Amino acid sequence: MKTLLLRNTQLVDGTGAPARMADIWVRGDRIAAIGQHLTVAADEVLDVAGLTVAPGFIDVHTHDDAMVLREPGMLAKLSQGVTTVITGNCGLSLVPLVSDDPGSPLDLLHRSEFRFAHLNDYAQALAHQPPSVNVGALIGHTTLRATVMQDLMQAATPDETDAMAALLDEALSHGALGLSSGLFYQQAYAADMAEMQALVRVVGSHGAVYVTHIRSEMDDILNAMQEAADTAQAGSASWIMSHHKCAGPRNWGRTIETLALLERLSQRQNVGTDVYPYSAGSTLLREDLVDGIIEILITRSDTHPEMAGRYLADIAQTWGTDQLQACRRLMPGGACYFQMREDDVRRVLAHPMSMIGSDGLPHDERPHPRLWGAFARVLAHYCREEKLFSLPQAIHKMTGLSAQRFGLQDRGVLREGAFADLVLLDPDRIQDKATYENPRQMCEGIDRVMVNGAWAFVQGQVQGEGTGRFLRR
């Protein structure tokens, strides 16, 4: 069994506790010992003085379901120190739909990978060609609807709800982390409380989590939050609100209200939220998000691929039309919407309930920079430069808190017996480089990344075969 000794680390353990100096002894895939001046034999000894060692980061909000199969090196995530990705967010998962034409918005996950009727099939595919990161999977509500329903524009019938519940129960029995929904999307918007509560009761019976992209993040956000919280409570399930934001100029500043509501709800039920460190979101091209006020950057257009990377207002001017008509001509596609205000982003990032998730769309031609830069941006801009929180607090939001919320045992913390998912970084040098104009750029300051006791990323390069695992709840 291979052993490694890291000497002279500044250890940040993922719990939020202050940094301390320590040696770390790794034996196989686990941390065998932590202490000062360890006297143990090791196959490899590294003196990492000047570097901070933290648990591998957990990206709690990804759409990497197909990416871990198609590009198992996962450079965009490893290069930021991410060692675990949570897939299946916003109601969109590969499992259990089998289809050659999944349609929108499921095609955000890539059209050609919907071939897994059962969670174990997906897990076996990952075991056959292990990715460089660990994978935990949510089951998407929209995917369940597409699997059993003919008409997604209406609420499910009792028989359809029962069929979805049976599929969900099987996946949870096989280790899915929970259920996600995206009632914001048209294909799930018609779902009523009876449909959602029936499914979330299955979630609660397994002790799993309910993660939701709420019905509205704009004017009706408080009602949408209450709906999601009531659904989770009715099913006795933990609730996580995805990518918390107050979108659109009329709602800027309202995170004071939404965070207060989250705090009140947390008094009666288990509540969490995730956030990405940018004032622009990214999703499909949607007419209802074109208001003529916010800037909109096109990331993908199936009809006019040459327009990716240009702003909608410029395209409309070039075509001699208004932005709404230009949006229609560009559809289907994707865009970045500059719909948040910086003080709201800061307020959510700083809140004790918030975890960090990238919410990147890896198959966009020009993805939002959060795909390559979210975790480095938290550490560089908001922690080091803005001093919004301390380094241990920032890392807790990326590791220990995330593992706790999603039930990832022995992950997200540095302690004896935990899995050896580690990131070695220079807190003075870490810097996100991805921009809206040039989004596919690695960050700086991540020296090494270890996944399950093996080096996965060293000085800018993915290392060898993947050692990531499918993580069952």
Coordinates of C-alpha atoms in Angstrom, one line a residue:
M1 CA 0.0 0.0 0.0
K2 CA 1.6 3.3 -1.1
T3 CA 2.3 5.9 1.5
L4 CA 3.0 9.6 1.3
L5 CA 4.2 12.1 3.9
L6 CA 3.5 15.8 3.5
R7 CA 5.8 17.9 5.8
N8 CA 5.4 21.5 7.0
T9 CA 1.9 22.0 5.7
Q10 CA -0.3 25.0 6.7
L11 CA -3.4 22.8 7.3
V12 CA -6.9 24.1 6.9
D13 CA -9.1 21.2 7.8
G14 CA -12.4 22.1 6.3
T15 CA -14.3 22.6 9.6
G16 CA -13.8 26.3 9.7
A17 CA -11.1 26.0 12.4
P18 CA -8.0 28.2 12.2
A19 CA -5.1 27.0 10.1
R20 CA -2.3 25.1 11.9
M21 CA 1.1 23.7 11.0
A22 CA 1.1 19.9 10.7
D23 CA 2.5 16.9 8.8
I24 CA 0.1 14.6 7.0
W25 CA 0.7 10.9 6.4
V26 CA -1.4 9.3 3.7
R27 CA -1.7 5.5 3.5
G28 CA -3.5 4.1 0.5
D29 CA -6.6 6.2 -0.1
R30 CA -7.0 7.5 3.5
I31 CA -5.3 10.0 5.8
A32 CA -3.5 7.8 8.4
A33 CA -2.1 10.4 10.7
I34 CA -1.9 14.2 11.2
G35 CA 0.5 15.8 13.6
Q36 CA 3.7 17.8 14.1
H37 CA 7.0 16.2 13.2
L38 CA 5.6 12.8 12.4
T39 CA 8.2 10.0 12.4
V40 CA 6.8 7.5 9.9
A41 CA 8.2 5.8 6.9
A42 CA 6.8 6.8 3.5
D43 CA 7.3 5.9 -0.1
E44 CA 7.1 9.6 -1.0
V45 CA 8.1 12.6 1.2
L46 CA 7.3 16.2 0.2
D47 CA 8.2 19.3 2.0
V48 CA 5.4 21.7 1.1
A49 CA 6.4 24.7 3.3
G50 CA 4.6 27.8 2.0
L51 CA 1.6 26.0 0.7
T52 CA -1.8 25.5 2.3
V53 CA -3.2 22.0 2.3
A54 CA -7.0 21.8 2.4
P55 CA -9.6 19.1 1.7
G56 CA -10.4 18.7 -2.0
F57 CA -13.1 21.1 -3.0
I58 CA -16.7 19.8 -3.5
D59 CA -18.6 21.5 -6.4
V60 CA -22.1 21.1 -5.1
H61 CA -23.8 22.5 -8.2
T62 CA -22.6 21.0 -11.5
H63 CA -24.0 19.9 -14.9
D64 CA -21.1 17.5 -15.4
D65 CA -23.2 14.4 -15.7
A66 CA -22.0 13.7 -19.2
M67 CA -18.7 15.5 -19.0
V68 CA -17.2 13.0 -16.5
L69 CA -17.8 10.3 -19.2
R70 CA -16.8 12.3 -22.2
E71 CA -13.7 14.1 -20.8
P72 CA -12.8 12.1 -17.6
G73 CA -9.7 14.2 -17.1
M74 CA -12.0 17.0 -15.9
L75 CA -9.3 19.7 -16.2
A76 CA -11.7 22.6 -15.6
K77 CA -12.5 21.3 -12.1
L78 CA -9.2 19.6 -11.1
S79 CA -7.3 22.8 -12.0
Q80 CA -9.4 24.7 -9.3
G81 CA -8.8 22.0 -6.7
V82 CA -12.2 20.4 -7.1
T83 CA -12.1 16.6 -6.2
T84 CA -15.8 15.9 -6.1
V85 CA -18.7 17.0 -8.3
I86 CA -22.4 16.8 -7.6
T87 CA -24.3 16.1 -10.8
G88 CA -28.0 16.1 -11.6
N89 CA -28.9 19.7 -10.6
C90 CA -31.8 21.9 -11.7
G91 CA -34.0 18.8 -12.4
L92 CA -31.6 17.7 -15.1
S93 CA -29.9 14.3 -14.9
L94 CA -28.9 11.6 -17.3
V95 CA -30.6 8.8 -15.2
P96 CA -33.1 7.3 -15.8
L97 CA -34.0 8.6 -19.3
V98 CA -32.9 6.6 -22.4
S99 CA -33.3 8.8 -25.5
D100 CA -31.6 9.9 -28.6
D101 CA -33.4 13.2 -28.5
P102 CA -33.9 14.4 -24.9
G103 CA -35.0 17.9 -25.9
S104 CA -34.5 21.2 -24.1
P105 CA -33.5 21.8 -21.3
L106 CA -32.1 18.3 -20.9
D107 CA -29.8 18.8 -23.8
L108 CA -27.7 21.1 -21.6
L109 CA -26.2 17.8 -20.4
H110 CA -25.3 16.8 -24.0
R111 CA -27.7 15.0 -26.3
S112 CA -25.8 11.7 -26.9
E113 CA -25.4 10.4 -23.3
F114 CA -28.9 9.6 -22.3
R115 CA -28.4 5.8 -22.1
F116 CA -28.7 4.9 -18.5
A117 CA -32.1 3.5 -17.3
H118 CA -30.7 2.8 -13.9
L119 CA -28.3 4.5 -11.5
N120 CA -26.1 1.4 -11.3
D121 CA -25.7 1.6 -15.1
Y122 CA -24.3 5.1 -14.8
A123 CA -22.1 4.0 -11.8
Q124 CA -20.7 1.1 -13.9
A125 CA -19.9 3.4 -16.8
L126 CA -17.9 5.6 -14.4
A127 CA -16.1 2.5 -12.9
H128 CA -15.2 1.3 -16.4
Q129 CA -13.4 4.6 -17.2
P130 CA -12.9 6.4 -13.9
P131 CA -12.9 10.2 -14.0
S132 CA -10.3 12.2 -12.2
V133 CA -12.9 13.4 -9.7
N134 CA -15.4 11.8 -7.5
V135 CA -19.1 11.9 -8.6
G136 CA -22.2 12.1 -6.5
A137 CA -25.5 12.1 -8.4
L138 CA -28.9 13.7 -7.9
I139 CA -31.9 12.5 -9.8
G140 CA -33.6 15.2 -11.9
H141 CA -37.3 15.8 -11.6
T142 CA -37.5 17.0 -15.3
T143 CA -35.7 13.8 -16.3
L144 CA -38.3 11.7 -14.4
R145 CA -41.1 13.6 -16.2
A146 CA -39.5 13.0 -19.6
T147 CA -39.2 9.3 -18.8
V148 CA -42.8 8.6 -17.9
M149 CA -44.9 11.5 -19.3
Q150 CA -46.1 12.3 -22.8
D151 CA -47.1 15.9 -22.1
L152 CA -44.6 17.9 -20.0
M153 CA -46.8 21.0 -20.1
Q154 CA -49.3 19.7 -17.6
A155 CA -49.2 18.3 -14.1
A156 CA -48.5 14.6 -13.7
T157 CA -51.5 12.2 -13.3
P158 CA -51.5 10.0 -10.2
D159 CA -50.3 7.1 -12.3
E160 CA -47.5 9.1 -13.7
T161 CA -46.5 10.4 -10.3
D162 CA -46.5 6.8 -9.0
A163 CA -44.2 5.8 -11.9
M164 CA -41.8 8.6 -11.2
A165 CA -41.8 7.8 -7.5
A166 CA -40.9 4.2 -8.2
L167 CA -38.0 5.2 -10.4
L168 CA -36.8 7.7 -7.8
D169 CA -37.1 5.1 -5.0
E170 CA -34.9 2.7 -7.0
A171 CA -32.2 5.3 -7.6
L172 CA -32.2 6.4 -4.0
S173 CA -31.9 2.8 -2.9
H174 CA -28.8 2.5 -5.1
G175 CA -27.2 5.5 -3.6
A176 CA -28.4 8.7 -5.3
L177 CA -27.9 11.7 -3.1
G178 CA -31.4 13.0 -3.6
L179 CA -33.8 14.7 -5.9
S180 CA -33.3 17.9 -7.8
S181 CA -36.0 20.0 -9.5
G182 CA -36.0 23.0 -11.8
L183 CA -39.5 24.4 -11.8
F184 CA -38.1 27.5 -13.4
Y185 CA -38.0 25.5 -16.7
Q186 CA -41.1 25.2 -18.9
Q187 CA -40.9 21.4 -19.0
A188 CA -41.3 21.3 -15.2
Y189 CA -43.3 24.5 -14.5
A190 CA -46.7 22.7 -14.6
A191 CA -45.8 20.4 -11.8
D192 CA -48.1 21.0 -8.8
M193 CA -47.7 20.5 -5.1
A194 CA -49.3 17.0 -5.2
E195 CA -46.7 15.9 -7.7
M196 CA -43.7 17.4 -6.0
Q197 CA -44.7 16.4 -2.5
A198 CA -45.3 12.8 -3.5
L199 CA -41.7 12.6 -4.9
V200 CA -40.1 14.4 -1.9
R201 CA -41.8 12.0 0.5
V202 CA -39.7 9.3 -1.2
V203 CA -36.7 11.5 -0.7
G204 CA -37.4 11.9 3.0
S205 CA -38.0 8.2 3.5
H206 CA -34.4 7.6 2.4
G207 CA -32.9 10.5 4.4
A208 CA -31.8 12.2 1.2
V209 CA -31.8 15.8 0.1
Y210 CA -34.2 17.9 -2.0
V211 CA -32.3 20.4 -4.2
T212 CA -34.2 22.9 -6.2
H213 CA -33.9 25.6 -8.8
I214 CA -36.9 27.4 -7.5
R215 CA -39.9 28.5 -9.7
S216 CA -38.9 32.1 -9.8
E217 CA -35.7 34.0 -8.8
M218 CA -37.3 37.3 -9.8
D219 CA -40.4 39.2 -8.6
D220 CA -42.1 36.2 -7.0
I221 CA -39.0 34.8 -5.3
L222 CA -40.3 34.8 -1.8
N223 CA -43.4 32.7 -2.8
A224 CA -41.2 30.4 -4.8
M225 CA -38.9 29.9 -1.8
Q226 CA -41.8 29.2 0.5
E227 CA -43.2 26.6 -2.0
A228 CA -39.9 24.7 -2.1
A229 CA -39.5 24.8 1.6
D230 CA -43.1 23.6 2.2
T231 CA -42.6 20.8 -0.3
A232 CA -39.4 19.7 1.5
Q233 CA -41.0 19.9 4.9
A234 CA -44.0 17.9 3.8
G235 CA -41.6 15.1 2.7
S236 CA -39.4 15.4 5.8
A237 CA -36.4 16.1 3.6
S238 CA -33.5 18.4 3.9
W239 CA -33.8 21.3 1.5
I240 CA -31.1 23.1 -0.5
M241 CA -31.9 26.1 -2.6
S242 CA -29.8 26.2 -5.8
H243 CA -27.6 29.2 -6.9
H244 CA -29.3 31.8 -4.6
K245 CA -29.8 35.1 -6.4
C246 CA -32.3 38.0 -6.8
A247 CA -32.5 38.4 -10.5
G248 CA -33.5 41.5 -12.5
P249 CA -33.1 45.2 -11.6
R250 CA -36.5 45.3 -9.7
N251 CA -35.2 42.7 -7.3
W252 CA -31.7 44.1 -6.6
G253 CA -31.1 44.4 -2.9
R254 CA -33.8 41.8 -2.0
T255 CA -31.3 39.3 -0.6
I256 CA -31.9 41.0 2.7
E257 CA -35.4 39.6 2.5
T258 CA -34.5 36.2 1.0
L259 CA -31.8 35.4 3.5
A260 CA -34.0 36.5 6.4
L261 CA -36.6 34.0 5.1
L262 CA -34.0 31.3 4.9
E263 CA -33.0 32.0 8.5
R264 CA -36.6 31.8 9.6
L265 CA -37.2 28.5 7.7
S266 CA -34.0 27.0 9.2
Q267 CA -35.7 27.2 12.6
R268 CA -38.2 24.6 11.5
Q269 CA -36.3 22.5 8.9
N270 CA -32.9 21.6 7.6
V271 CA -32.0 24.3 5.0
G272 CA -29.0 25.2 2.9
T273 CA -28.1 27.1 -0.2
D274 CA -25.4 27.3 -2.8
V275 CA -24.0 30.3 -4.7
Y276 CA -21.5 31.1 -7.4
P277 CA -19.2 34.2 -7.1
Y278 CA -20.4 36.2 -10.2
S279 CA -23.1 38.8 -10.9
A280 CA -24.1 37.1 -14.2
G281 CA -26.0 33.8 -14.5
S282 CA -26.1 31.4 -17.4
T283 CA -28.8 29.3 -18.8
L284 CA -30.8 28.7 -22.0
L285 CA -31.8 31.6 -24.3
R286 CA -35.2 32.7 -23.0
E287 CA -37.4 35.5 -24.2
D288 CA -38.7 36.2 -20.7
L289 CA -35.2 37.2 -19.6
V290 CA -34.7 39.8 -22.3
D291 CA -35.8 43.0 -20.7
G292 CA -33.7 45.6 -22.7
I293 CA -31.9 46.6 -19.5
I294 CA -29.4 43.9 -18.5
E295 CA -26.5 42.9 -20.7
I296 CA -26.9 39.4 -22.3
L297 CA -23.8 37.6 -23.7
I298 CA -24.5 34.8 -26.1
T299 CA -22.7 31.6 -25.2
R300 CA -24.3 29.2 -27.8
S301 CA -26.6 29.4 -30.7
D302 CA -27.6 26.4 -32.8
T303 CA -29.0 28.6 -35.6
H304 CA -26.2 31.2 -35.6
P305 CA -23.1 29.6 -34.0
E306 CA -21.0 32.5 -35.3
M307 CA -22.7 34.8 -32.8
A308 CA -21.3 33.0 -29.7
G309 CA -19.3 35.5 -27.7
R310 CA -21.2 38.5 -28.8
Y311 CA -23.7 40.6 -26.8
L312 CA -27.4 40.4 -27.7
A313 CA -27.7 44.2 -28.1
D314 CA -24.8 44.3 -30.6
I315 CA -26.3 41.4 -32.6
A316 CA -29.7 43.2 -32.6
Q317 CA -28.0 46.3 -33.9
T318 CA -26.2 44.4 -36.6
W319 CA -29.4 42.8 -37.7
G320 CA -31.4 46.0 -37.5
T321 CA -33.9 44.5 -35.1
D322 CA -34.8 44.6 -31.4
Q323 CA -33.3 42.4 -28.8
L324 CA -36.4 40.2 -28.4
Q325 CA -36.5 39.4 -32.1
A326 CA -32.8 38.8 -32.2
C327 CA -33.2 36.4 -29.2
R328 CA -35.8 34.4 -31.2
R329 CA -33.6 34.1 -34.2
L330 CA -30.7 32.8 -32.1
M331 CA -32.8 30.1 -30.4
P332 CA -32.1 27.5 -29.3
G333 CA -29.0 28.5 -27.5
G334 CA -27.5 29.8 -24.3
A335 CA -26.5 33.0 -22.7
C336 CA -24.9 34.8 -19.7
Y337 CA -27.4 37.2 -18.1
F338 CA -25.9 40.1 -16.1
Q339 CA -29.0 40.0 -13.8
M340 CA -27.6 40.3 -10.3
R341 CA -26.1 43.2 -8.3
E342 CA -22.7 42.8 -6.6
D343 CA -23.9 43.6 -3.1
D344 CA -26.4 40.8 -3.3
V345 CA -23.7 38.4 -4.5
R346 CA -21.5 39.4 -1.6
R347 CA -24.3 39.1 0.9
V348 CA -25.2 35.5 -0.1
L349 CA -21.5 34.4 -0.3
A350 CA -20.9 35.7 3.2
H351 CA -23.9 34.0 4.7
P352 CA -23.1 31.0 7.0
M353 CA -25.6 28.8 5.2
S354 CA -24.1 29.2 1.7
M355 CA -21.9 26.6 0.0
I356 CA -20.0 27.2 -3.3
G357 CA -21.1 25.7 -6.5
S358 CA -19.9 26.6 -10.0
D359 CA -23.1 25.8 -12.0
G360 CA -21.0 25.8 -15.1
L361 CA -22.3 24.5 -18.4
P362 CA -19.4 22.5 -19.8
H363 CA -20.9 21.9 -23.2
D364 CA -21.4 25.5 -24.1
E365 CA -19.0 26.7 -26.9
R366 CA -18.1 29.8 -24.7
P367 CA -19.1 28.8 -21.2
H368 CA -19.6 31.2 -18.3
P369 CA -16.2 31.8 -16.6
R370 CA -17.5 30.1 -13.5
L371 CA -16.9 26.7 -15.1
W372 CA -13.1 27.3 -14.9
G373 CA -12.8 30.0 -12.2
A374 CA -15.5 29.8 -9.5
F375 CA -13.5 28.3 -6.6
A376 CA -10.3 30.3 -7.3
R377 CA -12.4 33.5 -7.5
V378 CA -13.8 32.9 -4.1
L379 CA -10.4 32.5 -2.6
A380 CA -8.6 35.2 -4.6
H381 CA -11.2 38.0 -4.9
Y382 CA -13.7 37.6 -2.1
C383 CA -11.4 36.1 0.5
R384 CA -7.9 37.5 0.0
E385 CA -8.7 40.9 -1.7
E386 CA -12.2 41.8 -0.3
K387 CA -11.7 40.0 3.0
L388 CA -15.4 38.9 3.0
F389 CA -14.4 35.9 5.1
S390 CA -11.3 34.2 6.4
L391 CA -9.5 31.5 4.5
P392 CA -10.7 28.7 6.8
Q393 CA -14.3 30.0 6.4
A394 CA -14.0 30.1 2.6
I395 CA -12.6 26.6 2.5
H396 CA -15.4 25.4 4.9
K397 CA -18.0 26.6 2.3
M398 CA -16.2 24.5 -0.3
T399 CA -15.6 21.3 1.7
G400 CA -16.9 20.4 5.2
L401 CA -20.2 22.2 4.9
S402 CA -20.8 20.7 1.5
A403 CA -20.0 17.2 2.6
Q404 CA -22.3 17.6 5.6
R405 CA -25.2 18.9 3.6
F406 CA -25.0 16.1 1.0
G407 CA -24.1 13.2 3.4
L408 CA -20.7 12.5 1.9
Q409 CA -19.1 10.4 4.6
D410 CA -15.4 11.0 5.3
R411 CA -15.1 13.7 2.7
G412 CA -14.6 17.4 3.0
V413 CA -12.4 17.3 6.1
L414 CA -8.8 16.6 6.9
R415 CA -8.7 14.2 9.9
E416 CA -7.4 10.7 10.5
G417 CA -9.5 8.1 8.7
A418 CA -10.9 10.5 6.1
F419 CA -10.4 9.9 2.4
A420 CA -7.2 11.5 1.1
D421 CA -8.8 14.1 -1.2
L422 CA -6.4 17.0 -0.9
V423 CA -5.6 20.3 -2.6
L424 CA -2.2 22.1 -2.2
L425 CA -2.5 25.8 -2.9
D426 CA -0.7 29.1 -2.5
P427 CA -3.3 31.5 -0.9
D428 CA -1.2 34.5 -1.8
R429 CA -1.0 33.5 -5.5
I430 CA -4.3 31.8 -6.3
Q431 CA -6.1 33.7 -9.0
D432 CA -8.9 33.0 -11.4
K433 CA -8.0 33.7 -15.0
A434 CA -11.3 32.8 -16.8
T435 CA -13.1 35.8 -18.2
Y436 CA -16.4 36.3 -20.2
E437 CA -14.3 37.0 -23.3
N438 CA -11.9 34.1 -22.7
P439 CA -13.5 31.7 -20.4
R440 CA -11.5 28.5 -20.9
Q441 CA -8.4 29.5 -18.8
M442 CA -7.0 27.6 -15.8
C443 CA -6.6 29.5 -12.6
E444 CA -3.2 30.0 -11.0
G445 CA -2.0 29.0 -7.6
I446 CA -3.1 25.4 -7.4
D447 CA 0.1 23.3 -7.0
R448 CA -1.2 19.8 -6.6
V449 CA -4.5 17.9 -6.2
M450 CA -4.9 14.4 -4.8
V451 CA -8.0 12.2 -5.3
N452 CA -8.4 9.1 -3.1
G453 CA -4.7 9.0 -2.2
A454 CA -3.3 9.5 -5.7
W455 CA -2.0 12.6 -7.4
A456 CA -4.6 13.7 -10.0
F457 CA -3.2 17.1 -10.9
V458 CA 0.4 18.3 -10.6
Q459 CA 1.7 21.7 -11.7
G460 CA -0.8 22.3 -14.5
Q461 CA -1.2 18.7 -15.7
V462 CA -3.7 15.9 -15.2
Q463 CA -1.9 12.8 -14.0
G464 CA -2.4 9.3 -15.4
E465 CA -5.6 7.3 -15.0
G466 CA -8.5 8.7 -13.1
T467 CA -8.9 7.7 -9.5
G468 CA -12.3 9.2 -8.9
R469 CA -15.2 7.1 -7.6
F470 CA -18.9 7.1 -7.7
L471 CA -20.1 8.2 -4.3
R472 CA -23.2 6.6 -3.0
R473 CA -25.3 8.2 -0.2

